[in-house]
Amino acid sequence: MPDGRFDMNEKTTAELEKLRDLIDGVDQQLLLLLRKRLDLVAQVGAVKHSAGLPIYAPEREAAMLAKRRAEAETMGIQPQLIEDVLRRLMRESYLNEKDVGFKQVKEDLGKIVIVGGKGQLGQLFAQMFSLSGYEVHLLDKDDWQRAAAMFEGAGLVLVTVPIAVTCELIRDKLTQLPTDCILADLTSIKTAPMAAMLETHQGPVVGLHPMFGPDVGSFAKQVVVVCHGRQAQAYDWLLEQIKIWGARLVEAEAIKHDKAMQLVQAMRHFSTFVYGLNLCREQADMQSLLQFSSPIYRLELAMVGRLFAQSPELYADIIFAQKDSLKAISDYLANYAEALTVLESGNRDEFIRRFREVTQWFGDLAPQFQHESRAMLQSVNDMKSH
Amino acid sequence: MPDGRFDMNEKTTAELEKLRDLIDGVDQQLLLLLRKRLDLVAQVGAVKHSAGLPIYAPEREAAMLAKRRAEAETMGIQPQLIEDVLRRLMRESYLNEKDVGFKQVKEDLGKIVIVGGKGQLGQLFAQMFSLSGYEVHLLDKDDWQRAAAMFEGAGLVLVTVPIAVTCELIRDKLTQLPTDCILADLTSIKTAPMAAMLETHQGPVVGLHPMFGPDVGSFAKQVVVVCHGRQAQAYDWLLEQIKIWGARLVEAEAIKHDKAMQLVQAMRHFSTFVYGLNLCREQADMQSLLQFSSPIYRLELAMVGRLFAQSPELYADIIFAQKDSLKAISDYLANYAEALTVLESGNRDEFIRRFREVTQWFGDLAPQFQHESRAMLQSVNDMKSH
């Protein structure tokens, strides 16, 4: 083999074959163990279900992982390996929770009516409520002639319609709910819908914003923002119910929530939109971009591309919903233009000065993010198959 | 339990304890299996090492995963679960390859001199060459008085210095290499350094661009772009060597590579920089942003924050290196400004029309990216611990 080319003589082939058979055997055992573990965790789920305990128990999870990491270390296994494998297994177990259903916190509620129940998020909540034993009715745009009958005896009316029509719908159509019925919404802005609900309905009111898309398989570890409206004790069961599904509740004032969302949603969605538009206008050669792309850039392209696989109306609504978003978007443009002048003047030192200013502002978060993103990038690289 | 509050009676506690003991037992077995599998794959690595086979074999990997997926399905396990677990295990095995070292493709090469060898990327390549049995010398900025002696008998001189000084350094300092010595570089742009190398050195020349940061644990599945210069047969061994480390080589013309990099690097880095600057100027409340953040937004914030944990000089160099980058950056600004006017005019239909135009341009890639990013986001969510 003088030139170092790959060769595969018979001995090498036989050795590799033998080792691969042994690995096959290990993997069989691995599959059996995974099956066994999923079954045991399902039994834990069933016990929790009958006791009405939440499926996600952060402290228990952290304690278990710490123990496993220590055990791994004594065996010369990287602690992060067992942690990653177990986290993946836990995800699978959370997904399977749906098979046993969930504890019903409020048994004498009466009906739940989901307005906009045929949308994706409405369907997800309908499914979760049904799995928890509630009687769920869906009300969609064509069902308004049956609305009065549906609302009769309802214990919860949950609004999840496009953001552009939410307030109008609440004011026009939800004036005749039973006084003790809870009125709640899932809109991604909160100030205006909360005001509309409090004005229209005299009973309990609560605003919710699930910080995840309808394509999550499980509520476990997902965040739901809660804005309190009126008569909190009346909807306390609803918050407990969402916790049992595995979500983490974050309480917030509507105004503070909306301000954060301008930066999170409107500005970021808009930049991503322009990034896609820019690639399109430049007639970027996507195939060669992808061919060259490092994990980090593949991840970024994927985050841009995913936007355009979704409904333009949804994004238009989010971006057009808040007047203040326009300010956040313009501010970004102004900062971009100003930073570009630094570039155009060739002032490298000034660029570095600003960079340092931002680094300082991020403080400890910058290295923390670097650490976090490294784990993400490794996992993106794992997914590569060619 | 009339109000649905969590309760933990003794029976529940005992049942959970028992199940958790059983899970502990399964996890012990799991750790033993992981240890066993890592050892077997290490043996595969040793056999490959002595035969000079690459550590990453895409077809073998794909075939093995397909088999495991099928087996999982017969056991009622989601195929994606076993695939994800095995991919994570494979990553660990690739990392461990370093412990056995790598086949040396070219045994009679003579010395390798890495110019800029004390930088992070230089050190990574120095480590990989050493692990493959080569004699590696590092030449850093203070070592130029010893350069002539170092270059004597060198078979490969690899340049990895800051992009701003690369061409000048090549032209000034690398004029006296042995004629049969390979001159190569790792710069992230290729046209100008290639021209400088071809002009300065009469022997074999090749340009390389590793599409990953120095913090990768392994070359497995990483991309290295190759721009051919002169006398390809002389550096063929080098490309084979990099493949043995596990990387995938992508051949490209320097000009085409640089054009893609303007979009990939300069423009994207600059937008990310401005995004961080913007958060800083708006005095964004990062704690509440993070508290609210869904996996997708946490991921995006992490991608922004990670930039500012790195060297400002490095980014300044990348952004200032290419005149043409300025055009890509200005084009983005123009598209942003123009899209903003659509927003300001409140023209929702026009926004939707443009959105659809980009969706169409992305074609099949948009749903593919959505699918890919879903897997990434799930894995980000797995990492959450509170």
Short mmCIF file of C-alpha atoms in Angstrom, two decimals, chain A:
data_model
loop_
_atom_site.label_atom_id
_atom_site.label_comp_id
_atom_site.label_asym_id
_atom_site.label_seq_id
_atom_site.Cartn_x
_atom_site.Cartn_y
_atom_site.Cartn_z
CA MET A 1 0.00 0.00 0.00
CA PRO A 2 2.76 2.43 -0.91
CA ASP A 3 0.60 5.36 -1.89
CA GLY A 4 -1.63 5.16 1.13
CA ARG A 5 -4.81 4.40 -0.82
CA PHE A 6 -7.62 2.68 0.99
CA ASP A 7 -7.39 -1.06 0.68
CA MET A 8 -9.53 -3.77 2.11
CA ASN A 9 -7.76 -7.07 2.30
CA GLU A 10 -9.54 -10.23 3.40
CA LYS A 11 -8.24 -10.10 6.94
CA THR A 12 -9.46 -6.55 7.44
CA THR A 13 -12.85 -7.45 5.98
CA ALA A 14 -13.21 -10.48 8.25
CA GLU A 15 -12.20 -8.50 11.34
CA LEU A 16 -14.64 -5.71 10.55
CA GLU A 17 -17.42 -8.23 9.87
CA LYS A 18 -16.89 -9.89 13.21
CA LEU A 19 -16.88 -6.61 15.11
CA ARG A 20 -19.97 -5.40 13.30
CA ASP A 21 -21.81 -8.60 14.26
CA LEU A 22 -20.92 -7.92 17.88
CA ILE A 23 -22.17 -4.33 17.53
CA ASP A 24 -25.40 -5.66 16.01
CA GLY A 25 -25.80 -7.82 19.09
CA VAL A 26 -25.26 -4.86 21.42
CA ASP A 27 -27.78 -2.82 19.47
CA GLN A 28 -30.39 -5.58 19.84
CA GLN A 29 -29.92 -5.42 23.59
CA LEU A 30 -30.06 -1.66 23.40
CA LEU A 31 -33.44 -1.80 21.67
CA LEU A 32 -34.76 -4.20 24.31
CA LEU A 33 -33.58 -1.86 27.06
CA LEU A 34 -35.15 1.16 25.40
CA ARG A 35 -38.45 -0.74 25.14
CA LYS A 36 -38.21 -1.69 28.81
CA ARG A 37 -37.41 1.85 29.92
CA LEU A 38 -40.25 3.37 27.89
CA ASP A 39 -42.64 0.85 29.47
CA LEU A 40 -41.46 1.62 33.00
CA VAL A 41 -41.76 5.37 32.45
CA ALA A 42 -45.23 4.78 31.00
CA GLN A 43 -46.11 3.06 34.29
CA VAL A 44 -44.78 6.07 36.18
CA GLY A 45 -47.02 8.17 33.94
CA ALA A 46 -50.04 6.03 34.80
CA VAL A 47 -49.37 6.36 38.54
CA LYS A 48 -48.92 10.13 38.16
CA HIS A 49 -52.05 10.27 36.06
CA SER A 50 -54.21 8.73 38.75
CA ALA A 51 -52.63 10.93 41.42
CA GLY A 52 -52.98 14.05 39.24
CA LEU A 53 -49.26 14.83 39.26
CA PRO A 54 -47.61 16.84 36.46
CA ILE A 55 -45.74 14.72 33.92
CA TYR A 56 -42.68 16.98 33.98
CA ALA A 57 -40.87 17.15 37.34
CA PRO A 58 -37.78 19.34 36.88
CA GLU A 59 -36.13 18.57 40.23
CA ARG A 60 -36.61 14.81 39.93
CA GLU A 61 -35.21 14.97 36.38
CA ALA A 62 -32.17 17.00 37.44
CA ALA A 63 -31.44 14.66 40.37
CA MET A 64 -31.72 11.57 38.18
CA LEU A 65 -29.41 13.05 35.53
CA ALA A 66 -26.82 14.07 38.13
CA LYS A 67 -26.76 10.53 39.47
CA ARG A 68 -26.35 9.01 36.01
CA ARG A 69 -23.60 11.44 35.12
CA ALA A 70 -21.67 10.42 38.21
CA GLU A 71 -22.15 6.73 37.41
CA ALA A 72 -21.02 7.30 33.84
CA GLU A 73 -17.86 8.97 35.02
CA THR A 74 -16.83 5.99 37.12
CA MET A 75 -17.18 3.86 33.97
CA GLY A 76 -15.05 6.16 31.84
CA ILE A 77 -18.09 7.38 29.87
CA GLN A 78 -18.48 11.09 29.15
CA PRO A 79 -21.27 12.31 31.46
CA GLN A 80 -22.72 14.39 28.61
CA LEU A 81 -23.28 11.23 26.56
CA ILE A 82 -25.59 9.56 29.05
CA GLU A 83 -27.33 12.88 29.72
CA ASP A 84 -28.04 13.42 26.01
CA VAL A 85 -29.28 9.85 25.54
CA LEU A 86 -31.56 10.06 28.57
CA ARG A 87 -32.94 13.45 27.56
CA ARG A 88 -33.84 12.00 24.18
CA LEU A 89 -35.54 9.06 25.91
CA MET A 90 -37.45 11.40 28.19
CA ARG A 91 -38.74 13.29 25.17
CA GLU A 92 -40.07 10.01 23.80
CA SER A 93 -41.74 9.23 27.10
CA TYR A 94 -43.39 12.65 27.22
CA LEU A 95 -44.79 12.05 23.75
CA ASN A 96 -46.19 8.73 24.91
CA GLU A 97 -48.00 10.34 27.84
CA LYS A 98 -50.79 11.15 25.44
CA ASP A 99 -51.61 7.45 25.21
CA VAL A 100 -52.72 7.26 28.83
CA GLY A 101 -54.40 10.64 28.92
CA PHE A 102 -54.18 13.18 31.73
CA LYS A 103 -55.79 13.74 35.08
CA GLN A 104 -58.93 15.90 34.86
CA VAL A 105 -58.50 18.69 37.41
CA LYS A 106 -62.01 20.15 37.22
CA GLU A 107 -64.64 17.46 36.93
CA ASP A 108 -67.78 19.58 37.18
CA LEU A 109 -66.80 22.20 34.63
CA GLY A 110 -69.39 21.66 31.95
CA LYS A 111 -68.49 22.18 28.29
CA ILE A 112 -65.36 23.73 26.85
CA VAL A 113 -65.97 25.71 23.66
CA ILE A 114 -62.93 26.45 21.49
CA VAL A 115 -63.62 29.38 19.16
CA GLY A 116 -61.42 28.84 16.11
CA GLY A 117 -61.18 25.20 17.06
CA LYS A 118 -60.36 24.06 13.56
CA GLY A 119 -57.07 25.96 13.47
CA GLN A 120 -53.93 24.03 14.34
CA LEU A 121 -53.46 25.46 17.82
CA GLY A 122 -57.17 25.11 18.56
CA GLN A 123 -57.01 21.45 17.59
CA LEU A 124 -53.99 20.86 19.81
CA PHE A 125 -55.79 22.33 22.84
CA ALA A 126 -58.97 20.44 21.94
CA GLN A 127 -56.96 17.22 21.91
CA MET A 128 -55.31 17.95 25.27
CA PHE A 129 -58.63 18.81 26.92
CA SER A 130 -60.26 15.68 25.48
CA LEU A 131 -57.36 13.53 26.70
CA SER A 132 -58.03 15.01 30.14
CA GLY A 133 -61.68 13.97 30.11
CA TYR A 134 -63.37 17.28 29.23
CA GLU A 135 -66.29 17.69 26.86
CA VAL A 136 -64.94 19.84 24.03
CA HIS A 137 -66.92 21.64 21.34
CA LEU A 138 -65.32 23.39 18.39
CA LEU A 139 -66.79 26.56 17.01
CA ASP A 140 -65.51 27.68 13.64
CA LYS A 141 -66.42 30.55 11.33
CA ASP A 142 -69.41 28.72 9.83
CA ASP A 143 -70.91 27.74 13.18
CA TRP A 144 -72.13 31.09 14.53
CA GLN A 145 -75.80 30.26 14.10
CA ARG A 146 -75.28 27.47 16.65
CA ALA A 147 -73.20 29.63 18.99
CA ALA A 148 -75.88 30.51 21.53
CA ALA A 149 -76.72 26.85 22.10
CA MET A 150 -73.05 25.98 22.37
CA PHE A 151 -72.28 28.66 24.94
CA GLU A 152 -75.15 27.51 27.16
CA GLY A 153 -73.65 25.75 30.15
CA ALA A 154 -70.07 26.35 28.98
CA GLY A 155 -67.46 26.49 31.77
CA LEU A 156 -64.67 27.74 29.52
CA VAL A 157 -64.64 29.58 26.20
CA LEU A 158 -61.18 29.65 24.62
CA VAL A 159 -60.53 32.02 21.71
CA THR A 160 -57.88 31.11 19.14
CA VAL A 161 -58.63 32.92 15.89
CA PRO A 162 -56.32 34.99 13.63
CA ILE A 163 -54.85 37.90 15.53
CA ALA A 164 -56.31 40.42 13.07
CA VAL A 165 -59.91 39.52 13.97
CA THR A 166 -59.52 38.51 17.63
CA CYS A 167 -60.66 41.72 19.33
CA GLU A 168 -63.53 42.37 16.97
CA LEU A 169 -64.78 38.81 17.37
CA ILE A 170 -64.64 39.03 21.16
CA ARG A 171 -66.58 42.31 21.20
CA ASP A 172 -69.16 41.23 18.63
CA LYS A 173 -69.78 37.61 19.39
CA LEU A 174 -68.93 36.83 23.01
CA THR A 175 -71.34 39.20 24.78
CA GLN A 176 -73.72 36.50 26.00
CA LEU A 177 -71.55 34.01 27.86
CA PRO A 178 -72.77 32.54 31.18
CA THR A 179 -71.58 34.82 34.00
CA ASP A 180 -69.46 32.15 35.70
CA CYS A 181 -67.90 30.96 32.42
CA ILE A 182 -64.15 31.56 32.03
CA LEU A 183 -63.16 33.57 28.96
CA ALA A 184 -59.58 32.92 27.79
CA ASP A 185 -57.56 33.44 24.61
CA LEU A 186 -54.33 32.13 23.04
CA THR A 187 -53.37 35.24 21.04
CA SER A 188 -49.66 36.05 20.69
CA ILE A 189 -50.21 39.65 21.79
CA LYS A 190 -52.02 40.26 25.02
CA THR A 191 -52.88 43.91 25.79
CA ALA A 192 -55.65 44.44 23.24
CA PRO A 193 -57.33 41.01 23.50
CA MET A 194 -57.27 41.22 27.33
CA ALA A 195 -58.95 44.62 27.20
CA ALA A 196 -61.58 43.31 24.78
CA MET A 197 -62.29 40.27 26.97
CA LEU A 198 -62.54 42.28 30.20
CA GLU A 199 -64.84 44.79 28.54
CA THR A 200 -67.12 42.22 26.93
CA HIS A 201 -67.43 39.59 29.64
CA GLN A 202 -68.18 40.20 33.32
CA GLY A 203 -66.97 36.80 34.59
CA PRO A 204 -63.47 35.31 34.97
CA VAL A 205 -60.94 36.32 32.29
CA VAL A 206 -57.41 35.06 31.63
CA GLY A 207 -54.99 35.60 28.72
CA LEU A 208 -52.68 32.79 27.65
CA HIS A 209 -49.85 32.75 25.13
CA PRO A 210 -48.40 29.32 24.36
CA MET A 211 -44.79 30.00 23.35
CA PHE A 212 -44.66 27.13 20.87
CA GLY A 213 -46.05 26.07 17.56
CA PRO A 214 -48.87 23.58 17.09
CA ASP A 215 -46.36 21.01 15.83
CA VAL A 216 -44.90 20.21 19.26
CA GLY A 217 -45.57 16.63 20.16
CA SER A 218 -45.93 17.32 23.87
CA PHE A 219 -46.45 20.21 26.27
CA ALA A 220 -43.55 18.97 28.40
CA LYS A 221 -41.08 21.79 29.15
CA GLN A 222 -42.92 24.21 26.87
CA VAL A 223 -43.69 27.71 28.17
CA VAL A 224 -47.19 29.18 28.45
CA VAL A 225 -47.37 32.87 29.37
CA VAL A 226 -50.26 33.76 31.70
CA CYS A 227 -51.74 37.27 31.95
CA HIS A 228 -54.19 37.52 34.80
CA GLY A 229 -57.50 39.21 34.05
CA ARG A 230 -60.23 38.81 36.65
CA GLN A 231 -61.31 36.26 39.33
CA ALA A 232 -58.11 34.25 39.31
CA GLN A 233 -59.46 31.67 41.76
CA ALA A 234 -62.09 30.66 39.20
CA TYR A 235 -59.52 29.67 36.55
CA ASP A 236 -56.91 28.29 38.90
CA TRP A 237 -57.87 24.75 37.83
CA LEU A 238 -57.06 25.65 34.21
CA LEU A 239 -53.51 26.66 35.12
CA GLU A 240 -53.10 23.45 37.13
CA GLN A 241 -54.40 21.48 34.17
CA ILE A 242 -51.81 23.03 31.85
CA LYS A 243 -49.08 22.23 34.39
CA ILE A 244 -50.23 18.61 34.45
CA TRP A 245 -49.72 18.53 30.68
CA GLY A 246 -46.08 19.34 31.46
CA ALA A 247 -45.85 23.05 30.59
CA ARG A 248 -44.14 25.74 32.62
CA LEU A 249 -46.29 28.78 33.37
CA VAL A 250 -44.72 32.24 33.26
CA GLU A 251 -46.84 35.06 34.67
CA ALA A 252 -46.47 38.43 32.98
CA GLU A 253 -48.12 41.79 32.66
CA ALA A 254 -49.71 42.16 29.25
CA ILE A 255 -47.75 45.34 28.41
CA LYS A 256 -44.38 43.86 29.36
CA HIS A 257 -45.19 40.71 27.43
CA ASP A 258 -46.12 42.68 24.33
CA LYS A 259 -42.97 44.77 24.47
CA ALA A 260 -40.81 41.64 24.59
CA MET A 261 -42.83 40.18 21.71
CA GLN A 262 -42.08 43.19 19.49
CA LEU A 263 -38.42 42.28 19.68
CA VAL A 264 -38.96 38.54 19.69
CA GLN A 265 -41.63 38.20 17.10
CA ALA A 266 -42.22 41.16 14.87
CA MET A 267 -38.64 42.34 14.48
CA ARG A 268 -37.10 38.91 14.23
CA HIS A 269 -39.74 37.54 11.88
CA PHE A 270 -39.36 40.58 9.68
CA SER A 271 -35.55 40.29 9.52
CA THR A 272 -35.88 36.63 8.66
CA PHE A 273 -38.43 37.48 5.99
CA VAL A 274 -36.07 40.05 4.47
CA TYR A 275 -33.22 37.55 4.62
CA GLY A 276 -35.25 35.11 2.53
CA LEU A 277 -36.33 37.90 0.20
CA ASN A 278 -32.71 38.92 -0.18
CA LEU A 279 -31.55 35.38 -1.07
CA CYS A 280 -34.34 35.25 -3.64
CA ARG A 281 -33.52 38.66 -5.16
CA GLU A 282 -29.80 37.86 -5.31
CA GLN A 283 -30.74 34.60 -7.00
CA ALA A 284 -28.46 32.83 -4.52
CA ASP A 285 -27.34 29.40 -5.66
CA MET A 286 -28.90 27.44 -2.82
CA GLN A 287 -27.37 24.13 -3.86
CA SER A 288 -23.85 25.45 -3.59
CA LEU A 289 -24.67 27.35 -0.41
CA LEU A 290 -25.86 24.10 1.11
CA GLN A 291 -22.93 22.16 -0.22
CA PHE A 292 -20.51 24.54 1.44
CA SER A 293 -22.52 25.02 4.55
CA SER A 294 -21.10 24.36 7.96
CA PRO A 295 -23.53 23.17 10.65
CA ILE A 296 -24.00 26.72 11.89
CA TYR A 297 -24.96 28.04 8.49
CA ARG A 298 -27.16 25.10 7.65
CA LEU A 299 -28.97 25.78 10.89
CA GLU A 300 -29.40 29.45 9.98
CA LEU A 301 -30.63 28.66 6.48
CA ALA A 302 -33.06 26.16 7.94
CA MET A 303 -34.40 28.78 10.34
CA VAL A 304 -34.97 31.13 7.39
CA GLY A 305 -36.43 28.48 5.09
CA ARG A 306 -38.86 27.20 7.71
CA LEU A 307 -40.57 30.59 7.80
CA PHE A 308 -41.52 30.26 4.15
CA ALA A 309 -43.04 26.84 4.65
CA GLN A 310 -45.65 28.47 6.86
CA SER A 311 -48.71 30.62 6.30
CA PRO A 312 -47.95 34.13 5.00
CA GLU A 313 -51.24 35.36 6.51
CA LEU A 314 -50.13 34.23 9.96
CA TYR A 315 -46.90 36.22 9.70
CA ALA A 316 -48.59 39.21 8.13
CA ASP A 317 -51.00 39.23 11.06
CA ILE A 318 -48.25 39.00 13.65
CA ILE A 319 -46.21 41.76 12.02
CA PHE A 320 -49.14 44.07 11.25
CA ALA A 321 -50.87 43.50 14.60
CA GLN A 322 -48.90 45.97 16.70
CA LYS A 323 -48.27 49.56 15.76
CA ASP A 324 -45.19 49.54 18.00
CA SER A 325 -43.61 46.72 16.03
CA LEU A 326 -43.01 49.18 13.24
CA LYS A 327 -40.80 51.15 15.58
CA ALA A 328 -38.75 48.09 16.54
CA ILE A 329 -38.36 47.24 12.86
CA SER A 330 -37.34 50.80 11.92
CA ASP A 331 -34.87 50.98 14.80
CA TYR A 332 -33.16 47.88 13.49
CA LEU A 333 -32.94 49.43 10.04
CA ALA A 334 -31.41 52.61 11.47
CA ASN A 335 -28.82 50.59 13.39
CA TYR A 336 -28.03 48.57 10.29
CA ALA A 337 -27.59 51.65 8.13
CA GLU A 338 -25.41 53.32 10.70
CA ALA A 339 -23.21 50.26 11.16
CA LEU A 340 -22.88 50.04 7.37
CA THR A 341 -21.37 53.53 7.26
CA VAL A 342 -18.65 52.27 9.64
CA LEU A 343 -17.99 49.49 7.17
CA GLU A 344 -17.99 51.80 4.17
CA SER A 345 -15.50 54.12 5.79
CA GLY A 346 -13.22 51.11 6.30
CA ASN A 347 -12.99 51.93 9.99
CA ARG A 348 -12.03 48.55 11.41
CA ASP A 349 -11.21 49.94 14.86
CA GLU A 350 -14.64 51.52 15.18
CA PHE A 351 -16.28 48.21 14.22
CA ILE A 352 -14.24 46.43 16.88
CA ARG A 353 -15.12 49.09 19.46
CA ARG A 354 -18.83 48.56 18.87
CA PHE A 355 -18.45 44.82 18.88
CA ARG A 356 -16.82 45.06 22.32
CA GLU A 357 -19.61 47.33 23.53
CA VAL A 358 -22.17 44.65 22.69
CA THR A 359 -20.02 41.87 24.15
CA GLN A 360 -19.87 43.82 27.39
CA TRP A 361 -23.61 44.36 27.37
CA PHE A 362 -24.27 40.61 26.88
CA GLY A 363 -21.97 39.93 29.84
CA ASP A 364 -22.03 36.33 31.03
CA LEU A 365 -24.74 35.49 28.54
CA ALA A 366 -22.37 35.55 25.55
CA PRO A 367 -20.17 32.64 26.73
CA GLN A 368 -23.28 30.86 28.01
CA PHE A 369 -24.89 31.15 24.58
CA GLN A 370 -21.69 29.98 22.95
CA HIS A 371 -21.72 26.91 25.15
CA GLU A 372 -25.39 26.23 24.45
CA SER A 373 -25.09 26.73 20.74
CA ARG A 374 -22.12 24.38 20.58
CA ALA A 375 -24.32 21.57 21.86
CA MET A 376 -26.98 22.50 19.29
CA LEU A 377 -24.49 22.58 16.45
CA GLN A 378 -23.10 19.21 17.42
CA SER A 379 -26.54 17.79 17.32
CA VAL A 380 -27.13 19.35 13.87
CA ASN A 381 -23.90 17.74 12.72
CA ASP A 382 -25.05 14.37 14.07
CA MET A 383 -28.03 14.55 11.72
CA LYS A 384 -25.87 14.77 8.61
CA SER A 385 -25.97 11.68 6.50
CA HIS A 386 -23.73 12.56 3.56
#
